[in-house]
């Protein structure tokens, strides 16, 4: 028997399908928060407390979700064609950064995990949860359930598989060029564009991945640029060398002069998680010869570049979307041992999802936002 529940969101209707267990006595009701697929900032989340527990296939793992990071995978953005005014690098799509407790393991699953273990979910490119922030999810590939060390909380675990991993991968791709620049010039000026969640991760990581293990490379000067001055204040707390304010109402010539004042000898590496035509254009103006531009995969913009100038200056452009499962495991180890710290984050109740999404959209929430979907302990 199949139950179809419908939730109205604006003028749109979304459907969730579940198979009811054969024995009514086994039917457990759980909470789910769903949202219209064509989401806009005014869309209201629908919190339902009478959804049946999803049935567990023999080859899968069922996870009770405890925390979910508010993040923006570009696959979801393309599918929904979302445009939110004021949105930079911390967008608003549900269910892609989650951590929780193993609830049940299918009989055909060969794994060292046990019920009750803490895990985070590595998201492959072709999976996502259209039903939003749900209390229970089915993990089809058990290898994507990554165990968390005891010294990493479930809250922090929810920050790692998307935002943390994307920034980590960007820094890894840039690392050979940073080291080459240090060998040639004795230092490297690195500009992070965007002081949202991804930008804060990159600010922390950039100077910790090139020096001796567990140390900060003082030859790498990390500068952070953003349109929001309050976010830049947060970036300063995360250890950047300097910041530069790029106000939206400022003439382009003034923005360029401000940046040159902070970096009079130019920029050697740019990590741009905004990747708009304007930020890319600015980056190429500041970028030195043999400089590197690393662009994030969340942008939907088409950007024109002068290939002749790029070749003349021997500059490199690198695209980054998300890292591998192996890179995520390495990132977990770095965080667990304290070699990389975690950026500022705020935890909210699931019922506050509307306010959180709106706050991120209008840039009134700084750092990362996490929703608590269910209690860590049910006892």
mmCIF file of C-alpha atoms in Angstrom:
data_model
loop_
_atom_site.group_PDB
_atom_site.id
_atom_site.type_symbol
_atom_site.label_atom_id
_atom_site.label_comp_id
_atom_site.label_asym_id
_atom_site.label_seq_id
_atom_site.Cartn_x
_atom_site.Cartn_y
_atom_site.Cartn_z
ATOM 1 C CA UNK A 1 0.000 0.000 0.000
ATOM 2 C CA UNK A 2 1.296 3.473 -0.837
ATOM 3 C CA UNK A 3 0.453 6.629 1.090
ATOM 4 C CA UNK A 4 0.692 9.951 -0.723
ATOM 5 C CA UNK A 5 0.859 13.056 1.458
ATOM 6 C CA UNK A 6 0.583 16.495 -0.059
ATOM 7 C CA UNK A 7 1.774 19.779 1.350
ATOM 8 C CA UNK A 8 0.823 23.073 -0.194
ATOM 9 C CA UNK A 9 3.586 25.646 -0.455
ATOM 10 C CA UNK A 10 2.428 28.874 -2.091
ATOM 11 C CA UNK A 11 0.738 27.778 -5.299
ATOM 12 C CA UNK A 12 2.885 24.677 -5.651
ATOM 13 C CA UNK A 13 2.220 21.167 -4.362
ATOM 14 C CA UNK A 14 4.913 18.698 -3.491
ATOM 15 C CA UNK A 15 4.296 14.986 -2.968
ATOM 16 C CA UNK A 16 6.061 12.507 -0.709
ATOM 17 C CA UNK A 17 5.581 8.789 -1.318
ATOM 18 C CA UNK A 18 6.195 6.097 1.254
ATOM 19 C CA UNK A 19 5.331 2.437 1.513
ATOM 20 C CA UNK A 20 3.431 1.556 4.633
ATOM 21 C CA UNK A 21 4.772 -1.438 6.552
ATOM 22 C CA UNK A 22 2.517 -4.444 6.368
ATOM 23 C CA UNK A 23 1.792 -4.518 10.092
ATOM 24 C CA UNK A 24 0.070 -1.334 11.294
ATOM 25 C CA UNK A 25 1.599 -1.830 14.764
ATOM 26 C CA UNK A 26 5.072 -1.269 13.285
ATOM 27 C CA UNK A 27 4.160 2.086 11.787
ATOM 28 C CA UNK A 28 6.226 4.850 13.400
ATOM 29 C CA UNK A 29 5.340 8.454 12.709
ATOM 30 C CA UNK A 30 8.152 10.954 12.184
ATOM 31 C CA UNK A 31 8.537 14.646 11.499
ATOM 32 C CA UNK A 32 9.345 16.062 8.088
ATOM 33 C CA UNK A 33 9.892 19.567 6.776
ATOM 34 C CA UNK A 34 9.185 19.964 3.086
ATOM 35 C CA UNK A 35 9.348 22.835 0.666
ATOM 36 C CA UNK A 36 8.222 23.638 -2.842
ATOM 37 C CA UNK A 37 10.839 22.628 -5.450
ATOM 38 C CA UNK A 38 10.604 26.053 -7.140
ATOM 39 C CA UNK A 39 11.594 27.789 -3.941
ATOM 40 C CA UNK A 40 11.614 31.551 -3.452
ATOM 41 C CA UNK A 41 12.475 33.493 -0.335
ATOM 42 C CA UNK A 42 8.806 33.937 0.623
ATOM 43 C CA UNK A 43 8.079 30.218 0.518
ATOM 44 C CA UNK A 44 7.000 28.787 3.855
ATOM 45 C CA UNK A 45 8.271 25.491 5.176
ATOM 46 C CA UNK A 46 5.622 22.914 6.026
ATOM 47 C CA UNK A 47 6.434 20.948 9.180
ATOM 48 C CA UNK A 48 4.535 17.677 9.354
ATOM 49 C CA UNK A 49 4.607 15.355 12.363
ATOM 50 C CA UNK A 50 2.666 12.412 10.973
ATOM 51 C CA UNK A 51 4.806 11.035 8.181
ATOM 52 C CA UNK A 52 5.500 7.284 8.274
ATOM 53 C CA UNK A 53 9.035 6.061 8.888
ATOM 54 C CA UNK A 54 10.641 5.295 5.490
ATOM 55 C CA UNK A 55 10.910 1.588 4.807
ATOM 56 C CA UNK A 56 14.456 0.203 4.804
ATOM 57 C CA UNK A 57 15.603 -1.799 1.736
ATOM 58 C CA UNK A 58 17.859 -4.759 2.536
ATOM 59 C CA UNK A 59 20.941 -3.137 0.942
ATOM 60 C CA UNK A 60 20.617 0.293 2.573
ATOM 61 C CA UNK A 61 21.130 2.141 5.853
ATOM 62 C CA UNK A 62 18.507 4.274 7.565
ATOM 63 C CA UNK A 63 19.870 7.409 9.208
ATOM 64 C CA UNK A 64 18.176 9.504 11.862
ATOM 65 C CA UNK A 65 19.193 13.037 10.949
ATOM 66 C CA UNK A 66 20.266 15.179 13.897
ATOM 67 C CA UNK A 67 21.765 18.245 12.192
ATOM 68 C CA UNK A 68 21.598 19.720 8.712
ATOM 69 C CA UNK A 69 23.770 22.504 7.347
ATOM 70 C CA UNK A 70 22.097 25.098 5.158
ATOM 71 C CA UNK A 71 24.052 24.846 1.922
ATOM 72 C CA UNK A 72 23.857 25.240 -1.845
ATOM 73 C CA UNK A 73 24.912 22.419 -4.162
ATOM 74 C CA UNK A 74 24.996 23.629 -7.744
ATOM 75 C CA UNK A 75 23.154 20.515 -8.967
ATOM 76 C CA UNK A 76 20.087 21.559 -6.996
ATOM 77 C CA UNK A 77 20.464 25.172 -8.116
ATOM 78 C CA UNK A 78 20.466 24.137 -11.777
ATOM 79 C CA UNK A 79 17.458 21.909 -11.321
ATOM 80 C CA UNK A 80 15.411 24.574 -9.536
ATOM 81 C CA UNK A 81 16.699 27.622 -11.452
ATOM 82 C CA UNK A 82 16.622 29.614 -8.225
ATOM 83 C CA UNK A 83 17.608 33.272 -8.103
ATOM 84 C CA UNK A 84 17.536 34.921 -4.681
ATOM 85 C CA UNK A 85 18.392 38.600 -4.389
ATOM 86 C CA UNK A 86 21.330 39.185 -2.089
ATOM 87 C CA UNK A 87 22.413 35.557 -2.177
ATOM 88 C CA UNK A 88 26.133 35.068 -2.403
ATOM 89 C CA UNK A 89 27.897 31.800 -1.560
ATOM 90 C CA UNK A 90 25.625 30.450 1.190
ATOM 91 C CA UNK A 91 22.407 29.560 -0.579
ATOM 92 C CA UNK A 92 19.304 27.847 0.598
ATOM 93 C CA UNK A 93 18.676 24.267 -0.398
ATOM 94 C CA UNK A 94 17.573 21.539 1.963
ATOM 95 C CA UNK A 95 19.065 18.216 2.880
ATOM 96 C CA UNK A 96 22.566 18.134 1.401
ATOM 97 C CA UNK A 97 24.748 18.529 4.494
ATOM 98 C CA UNK A 98 23.586 16.164 7.189
ATOM 99 C CA UNK A 99 24.894 14.247 10.165
ATOM 100 C CA UNK A 100 23.099 11.879 12.456
ATOM 101 C CA UNK A 101 22.790 8.488 14.115
ATOM 102 C CA UNK A 102 22.598 5.126 12.343
ATOM 103 C CA UNK A 103 19.030 3.988 13.023
ATOM 104 C CA UNK A 104 18.953 0.625 11.236
ATOM 105 C CA UNK A 105 21.175 -1.370 8.867
ATOM 106 C CA UNK A 106 19.735 -3.563 6.123
ATOM 107 C CA UNK A 107 20.526 -7.300 6.359
ATOM 108 C CA UNK A 108 22.466 -7.272 3.071
ATOM 109 C CA UNK A 109 24.807 -4.434 4.084
ATOM 110 C CA UNK A 110 28.452 -5.339 4.709
ATOM 111 C CA UNK A 111 29.735 -2.593 7.001
ATOM 112 C CA UNK A 112 31.581 -2.008 10.261
ATOM 113 C CA UNK A 113 28.945 0.514 11.292
ATOM 114 C CA UNK A 114 26.543 -0.351 14.079
ATOM 115 C CA UNK A 115 23.202 1.085 15.096
ATOM 116 C CA UNK A 116 23.792 4.157 17.244
ATOM 117 C CA UNK A 117 27.027 5.200 15.493
ATOM 118 C CA UNK A 118 27.592 8.876 14.644
ATOM 119 C CA UNK A 119 28.007 9.488 10.906
ATOM 120 C CA UNK A 120 27.909 12.209 8.307
ATOM 121 C CA UNK A 121 26.678 11.690 4.762
ATOM 122 C CA UNK A 122 28.957 12.121 1.762
ATOM 123 C CA UNK A 123 26.759 13.349 -1.072
ATOM 124 C CA UNK A 124 27.376 11.946 -4.513
ATOM 125 C CA UNK A 125 26.514 14.164 -7.459
ATOM 126 C CA UNK A 126 23.386 12.281 -8.457
ATOM 127 C CA UNK A 127 21.597 12.131 -5.122
ATOM 128 C CA UNK A 128 19.637 14.601 -3.064
ATOM 129 C CA UNK A 129 16.584 14.775 -0.859
ATOM 130 C CA UNK A 130 13.721 16.581 -2.547
ATOM 131 C CA UNK A 131 11.601 16.171 0.588
ATOM 132 C CA UNK A 132 13.750 18.679 2.453
ATOM 133 C CA UNK A 133 14.865 18.389 6.038
ATOM 134 C CA UNK A 134 13.473 15.049 7.087
ATOM 135 C CA UNK A 135 14.031 13.239 10.365
ATOM 136 C CA UNK A 136 15.017 9.967 8.663
ATOM 137 C CA UNK A 137 16.736 9.312 5.332
ATOM 138 C CA UNK A 138 17.673 6.157 3.454
ATOM 139 C CA UNK A 139 21.343 5.901 2.435
ATOM 140 C CA UNK A 140 21.450 3.805 -0.711
ATOM 141 C CA UNK A 141 25.239 3.511 -0.819
ATOM 142 C CA UNK A 142 26.454 2.501 2.678
ATOM 143 C CA UNK A 143 29.983 3.687 1.819
ATOM 144 C CA UNK A 144 28.633 7.246 1.905
ATOM 145 C CA UNK A 145 27.887 6.943 5.634
ATOM 146 C CA UNK A 146 31.185 8.224 7.055
ATOM 147 C CA UNK A 147 31.797 7.555 10.767
ATOM 148 C CA UNK A 148 32.613 10.559 12.947
ATOM 149 C CA UNK A 149 35.393 10.450 15.548
ATOM 150 C CA UNK A 150 34.361 10.954 19.156
ATOM 151 C CA UNK A 151 36.042 14.370 19.239
ATOM 152 C CA UNK A 152 33.910 15.788 16.394
ATOM 153 C CA UNK A 153 30.363 16.703 17.360
ATOM 154 C CA UNK A 154 27.406 15.995 15.116
ATOM 155 C CA UNK A 155 26.949 19.751 14.690
ATOM 156 C CA UNK A 156 30.453 20.154 13.268
ATOM 157 C CA UNK A 157 29.976 16.963 11.263
ATOM 158 C CA UNK A 158 27.115 18.610 9.383
ATOM 159 C CA UNK A 159 29.489 21.365 8.205
ATOM 160 C CA UNK A 160 32.040 19.062 6.589
ATOM 161 C CA UNK A 161 30.563 17.106 3.644
ATOM 162 C CA UNK A 162 29.639 20.048 1.444
ATOM 163 C CA UNK A 163 30.895 23.481 2.481
ATOM 164 C CA UNK A 164 33.985 22.269 4.289
ATOM 165 C CA UNK A 165 34.874 19.788 1.579
ATOM 166 C CA UNK A 166 34.345 22.278 -1.263
ATOM 167 C CA UNK A 167 36.644 24.850 0.356
ATOM 168 C CA UNK A 168 39.174 22.161 1.232
ATOM 169 C CA UNK A 169 39.242 20.948 -2.368
ATOM 170 C CA UNK A 170 39.680 24.507 -3.664
ATOM 171 C CA UNK A 171 42.674 25.007 -1.379
ATOM 172 C CA UNK A 172 44.139 21.646 -2.373
ATOM 173 C CA UNK A 173 43.903 22.549 -6.061
ATOM 174 C CA UNK A 174 45.563 25.894 -5.378
ATOM 175 C CA UNK A 175 48.292 24.519 -3.113
ATOM 176 C CA UNK A 176 50.906 23.646 -5.812
ATOM 177 C CA UNK A 177 50.612 27.157 -7.250
ATOM 178 C CA UNK A 178 50.877 28.756 -3.799
ATOM 179 C CA UNK A 179 54.025 26.779 -3.090
ATOM 180 C CA UNK A 180 55.478 27.662 -6.496
ATOM 181 C CA UNK A 181 54.776 31.340 -5.845
ATOM 182 C CA UNK A 182 56.502 31.141 -2.454
ATOM 183 C CA UNK A 183 59.571 29.597 -4.062
ATOM 184 C CA UNK A 184 59.733 32.330 -6.695
ATOM 185 C CA UNK A 185 58.791 35.362 -4.574
ATOM 186 C CA UNK A 186 59.160 34.318 -0.956
ATOM 187 C CA UNK A 187 55.468 34.973 -0.294
ATOM 188 C CA UNK A 188 51.989 34.576 -1.795
ATOM 189 C CA UNK A 189 49.074 37.004 -1.710
ATOM 190 C CA UNK A 190 45.813 35.055 -1.746
ATOM 191 C CA UNK A 191 42.406 36.713 -2.183
ATOM 192 C CA UNK A 192 39.236 34.951 -1.008
ATOM 193 C CA UNK A 193 36.129 36.447 -2.623
ATOM 194 C CA UNK A 194 33.102 36.053 -0.366
ATOM 195 C CA UNK A 195 33.092 35.913 3.446
ATOM 196 C CA UNK A 196 30.195 33.472 3.759
ATOM 197 C CA UNK A 197 30.472 29.869 4.879
ATOM 198 C CA UNK A 198 32.760 28.747 2.050
ATOM 199 C CA UNK A 199 34.894 31.854 2.300
ATOM 200 C CA UNK A 200 35.469 31.399 6.034
ATOM 201 C CA UNK A 201 36.492 27.784 5.492
ATOM 202 C CA UNK A 202 38.960 28.854 2.781
ATOM 203 C CA UNK A 203 40.301 31.661 4.983
ATOM 204 C CA UNK A 204 41.165 29.141 7.683
ATOM 205 C CA UNK A 205 42.540 26.472 5.366
ATOM 206 C CA UNK A 206 44.570 28.451 2.835
ATOM 207 C CA UNK A 207 47.558 29.129 5.074
ATOM 208 C CA UNK A 208 47.378 25.792 6.911
ATOM 209 C CA UNK A 209 47.773 23.511 3.900
ATOM 210 C CA UNK A 210 51.100 24.785 2.586
ATOM 211 C CA UNK A 211 53.346 24.963 5.649
ATOM 212 C CA UNK A 212 54.567 22.198 7.968
ATOM 213 C CA UNK A 213 51.814 19.950 9.290
ATOM 214 C CA UNK A 214 49.809 21.637 12.012
ATOM 215 C CA UNK A 215 51.305 25.106 11.440
ATOM 216 C CA UNK A 216 50.221 28.312 9.735
ATOM 217 C CA UNK A 217 52.268 29.387 6.715
ATOM 218 C CA UNK A 218 53.153 33.003 7.485
ATOM 219 C CA UNK A 219 54.300 33.576 3.911
ATOM 220 C CA UNK A 220 50.702 33.213 2.681
ATOM 221 C CA UNK A 221 48.790 36.447 3.223
ATOM 222 C CA UNK A 222 45.047 35.780 3.000
ATOM 223 C CA UNK A 223 42.908 38.789 2.085
ATOM 224 C CA UNK A 224 39.099 38.528 2.136
ATOM 225 C CA UNK A 225 36.761 40.637 -0.010
ATOM 226 C CA UNK A 226 32.995 40.961 0.445
ATOM 227 C CA UNK A 227 30.145 43.401 -0.085
ATOM 228 C CA UNK A 228 29.085 43.075 3.563
ATOM 229 C CA UNK A 229 31.277 44.885 6.098
ATOM 230 C CA UNK A 230 29.888 42.851 9.031
ATOM 231 C CA UNK A 231 30.950 39.622 7.324
ATOM 232 C CA UNK A 232 34.425 41.070 6.896
ATOM 233 C CA UNK A 233 34.550 41.674 10.648
ATOM 234 C CA UNK A 234 33.822 37.961 11.116
ATOM 235 C CA UNK A 235 36.538 37.112 8.577
ATOM 236 C CA UNK A 236 39.091 39.081 10.617
ATOM 237 C CA UNK A 237 38.288 36.884 13.610
ATOM 238 C CA UNK A 238 39.156 33.847 11.483
ATOM 239 C CA UNK A 239 42.743 34.939 11.009
ATOM 240 C CA UNK A 240 42.953 36.618 7.615
ATOM 241 C CA UNK A 241 45.797 39.062 6.976
ATOM 242 C CA UNK A 242 43.503 41.852 5.797
ATOM 243 C CA UNK A 243 40.055 42.572 4.341
ATOM 244 C CA UNK A 244 38.732 44.778 1.544
ATOM 245 C CA UNK A 245 35.189 46.084 1.358
ATOM 246 C CA UNK A 246 33.496 45.896 -2.054
ATOM 247 C CA UNK A 247 30.238 47.846 -1.532
ATOM 248 C CA UNK A 248 27.600 47.364 -4.213
ATOM 249 C CA UNK A 249 26.980 51.109 -4.580
ATOM 250 C CA UNK A 250 30.650 51.954 -5.111
ATOM 251 C CA UNK A 251 32.164 52.871 -8.483
ATOM 252 C CA UNK A 252 34.298 50.120 -9.975
ATOM 253 C CA UNK A 253 37.356 52.371 -10.072
ATOM 254 C CA UNK A 254 37.015 52.981 -6.329
ATOM 255 C CA UNK A 255 36.757 49.258 -5.616
ATOM 256 C CA UNK A 256 39.885 48.605 -7.639
ATOM 257 C CA UNK A 257 41.770 51.350 -5.798
ATOM 258 C CA UNK A 258 40.667 49.954 -2.432
ATOM 259 C CA UNK A 259 41.946 46.534 -3.379
ATOM 260 C CA UNK A 260 45.247 47.897 -4.653
ATOM 261 C CA UNK A 261 45.708 49.790 -1.389
ATOM 262 C CA UNK A 262 45.452 46.498 0.496
ATOM 263 C CA UNK A 263 47.533 44.556 -2.063
ATOM 264 C CA UNK A 264 49.883 47.052 -3.757
ATOM 265 C CA UNK A 265 51.954 44.241 -5.270
ATOM 266 C CA UNK A 266 48.936 42.411 -6.686
ATOM 267 C CA UNK A 267 47.296 39.052 -6.049
ATOM 268 C CA UNK A 268 48.908 35.701 -6.823
ATOM 269 C CA UNK A 269 45.961 33.376 -6.132
ATOM 270 C CA UNK A 270 42.228 34.137 -6.124
ATOM 271 C CA UNK A 271 39.651 31.731 -4.689
ATOM 272 C CA UNK A 272 36.286 33.055 -5.831
ATOM 273 C CA UNK A 273 33.161 31.352 -4.478
ATOM 274 C CA UNK A 274 30.884 34.064 -5.889
ATOM 275 C CA UNK A 275 32.191 33.740 -9.471
ATOM 276 C CA UNK A 276 29.988 36.452 -10.940
ATOM 277 C CA UNK A 277 31.013 38.436 -14.033
ATOM 278 C CA UNK A 278 31.889 41.372 -11.783
ATOM 279 C CA UNK A 279 34.082 39.426 -9.330
ATOM 280 C CA UNK A 280 35.832 37.518 -12.114
ATOM 281 C CA UNK A 281 36.524 40.773 -13.959
ATOM 282 C CA UNK A 282 38.007 42.281 -10.808
ATOM 283 C CA UNK A 283 40.090 39.198 -10.120
ATOM 284 C CA UNK A 284 41.724 39.318 -13.544
ATOM 285 C CA UNK A 285 42.620 42.981 -13.014
ATOM 286 C CA UNK A 286 44.474 42.196 -9.770
ATOM 287 C CA UNK A 287 45.945 38.838 -10.748
ATOM 288 C CA UNK A 288 49.712 38.821 -11.234
ATOM 289 C CA UNK A 289 51.641 37.036 -13.950
ATOM 290 C CA UNK A 290 51.516 33.243 -13.447
ATOM 291 C CA UNK A 291 48.601 33.879 -11.110
ATOM 292 C CA UNK A 292 45.815 31.365 -10.475
ATOM 293 C CA UNK A 293 42.071 31.906 -10.372
ATOM 294 C CA UNK A 294 40.056 29.181 -8.598
ATOM 295 C CA UNK A 295 36.316 29.449 -9.235
ATOM 296 C CA UNK A 296 33.547 27.732 -7.299
ATOM 297 C CA UNK A 297 30.887 25.638 -8.982
ATOM 298 C CA UNK A 298 27.825 27.369 -7.497
ATOM 299 C CA UNK A 299 27.620 30.189 -10.016
ATOM 300 C CA UNK A 300 25.206 30.064 -12.940
ATOM 301 C CA UNK A 301 26.750 33.065 -14.687
ATOM 302 C CA UNK A 302 28.385 33.147 -18.089
ATOM 303 C CA UNK A 303 31.673 35.032 -17.869
ATOM 304 C CA UNK A 304 33.765 36.430 -20.713
ATOM 305 C CA UNK A 305 37.551 36.301 -20.396
ATOM 306 C CA UNK A 306 40.357 37.666 -22.528
ATOM 307 C CA UNK A 307 42.147 34.457 -23.515
ATOM 308 C CA UNK A 308 44.959 36.365 -25.196
ATOM 309 C CA UNK A 309 45.704 38.254 -21.979
ATOM 310 C CA UNK A 310 45.406 35.046 -19.987
ATOM 311 C CA UNK A 311 48.004 33.339 -22.181
ATOM 312 C CA UNK A 312 50.273 36.374 -22.225
ATOM 313 C CA UNK A 313 50.441 36.432 -18.430
ATOM 314 C CA UNK A 314 50.600 32.629 -18.145
ATOM 315 C CA UNK A 315 47.632 32.647 -15.784
ATOM 316 C CA UNK A 316 45.614 29.571 -14.852
ATOM 317 C CA UNK A 317 41.879 29.114 -14.225
ATOM 318 C CA UNK A 318 40.764 26.122 -12.144
ATOM 319 C CA UNK A 319 37.150 25.067 -11.640
ATOM 320 C CA UNK A 320 36.126 23.370 -8.385
ATOM 321 C CA UNK A 321 32.838 21.729 -7.525
ATOM 322 C CA UNK A 322 33.263 19.231 -4.700
ATOM 323 C CA UNK A 323 35.896 16.867 -3.397
ATOM 324 C CA UNK A 324 36.102 13.100 -3.263
ATOM 325 C CA UNK A 325 35.168 10.743 -0.456
ATOM 326 C CA UNK A 326 38.880 10.233 0.252
ATOM 327 C CA UNK A 327 39.414 13.995 0.568
ATOM 328 C CA UNK A 328 36.489 14.167 2.983
ATOM 329 C CA UNK A 329 38.088 11.466 5.126
ATOM 330 C CA UNK A 330 41.324 13.473 5.187
ATOM 331 C CA UNK A 331 39.433 16.641 6.116
ATOM 332 C CA UNK A 332 37.736 14.817 9.004
ATOM 333 C CA UNK A 333 41.162 13.738 10.251
ATOM 334 C CA UNK A 334 42.525 17.295 10.059
ATOM 335 C CA UNK A 335 39.569 18.664 12.025
ATOM 336 C CA UNK A 336 39.697 15.796 14.529
ATOM 337 C CA UNK A 337 43.381 16.410 15.314
ATOM 338 C CA UNK A 338 42.911 20.174 15.550
ATOM 339 C CA UNK A 339 45.100 20.956 12.543
ATOM 340 C CA UNK A 340 42.194 22.834 10.956
ATOM 341 C CA UNK A 341 39.669 24.758 13.027
ATOM 342 C CA UNK A 342 35.991 25.148 12.239
ATOM 343 C CA UNK A 343 34.454 28.479 11.174
ATOM 344 C CA UNK A 344 31.844 30.277 13.206
ATOM 345 C CA UNK A 345 28.400 28.658 13.103
ATOM 346 C CA UNK A 346 24.972 29.079 14.658
ATOM 347 C CA UNK A 347 22.521 26.290 15.471
ATOM 348 C CA UNK A 348 18.770 26.806 15.100
ATOM 349 C CA UNK A 349 15.672 24.757 15.746
ATOM 350 C CA UNK A 350 13.986 23.209 12.730
ATOM 351 C CA UNK A 351 10.881 25.309 13.361
ATOM 352 C CA UNK A 352 13.050 28.393 12.739
ATOM 353 C CA UNK A 353 13.901 27.319 9.168
ATOM 354 C CA UNK A 354 12.012 30.205 7.537
ATOM 355 C CA UNK A 355 13.825 32.822 9.602
ATOM 356 C CA UNK A 356 17.188 31.129 8.962
ATOM 357 C CA UNK A 357 16.692 31.031 5.214
ATOM 358 C CA UNK A 358 15.570 34.619 5.098
ATOM 359 C CA UNK A 359 18.441 35.689 7.341
ATOM 360 C CA UNK A 360 20.998 34.030 5.079
ATOM 361 C CA UNK A 361 19.360 35.495 2.004
ATOM 362 C CA UNK A 362 19.574 39.064 3.287
ATOM 363 C CA UNK A 363 23.037 38.458 4.846
ATOM 364 C CA UNK A 364 21.919 39.080 8.440
ATOM 365 C CA UNK A 365 23.279 35.701 9.610
ATOM 366 C CA UNK A 366 27.055 35.434 9.566
ATOM 367 C CA UNK A 367 29.078 32.248 9.399
ATOM 368 C CA UNK A 368 27.366 28.902 8.872
ATOM 369 C CA UNK A 369 23.813 28.054 9.863
ATOM 370 C CA UNK A 370 22.813 24.611 11.115
ATOM 371 C CA UNK A 371 19.310 23.281 11.748
ATOM 372 C CA UNK A 372 18.736 20.719 14.493
ATOM 373 C CA UNK A 373 16.384 18.213 12.912
ATOM 374 C CA UNK A 374 16.125 15.766 15.834
ATOM 375 C CA UNK A 375 17.676 15.299 19.299
ATOM 376 C CA UNK A 376 21.107 13.716 19.506
ATOM 377 C CA UNK A 377 19.743 11.295 22.102
ATOM 378 C CA UNK A 378 16.195 9.975 22.176
ATOM 379 C CA UNK A 379 16.450 9.032 25.860
#
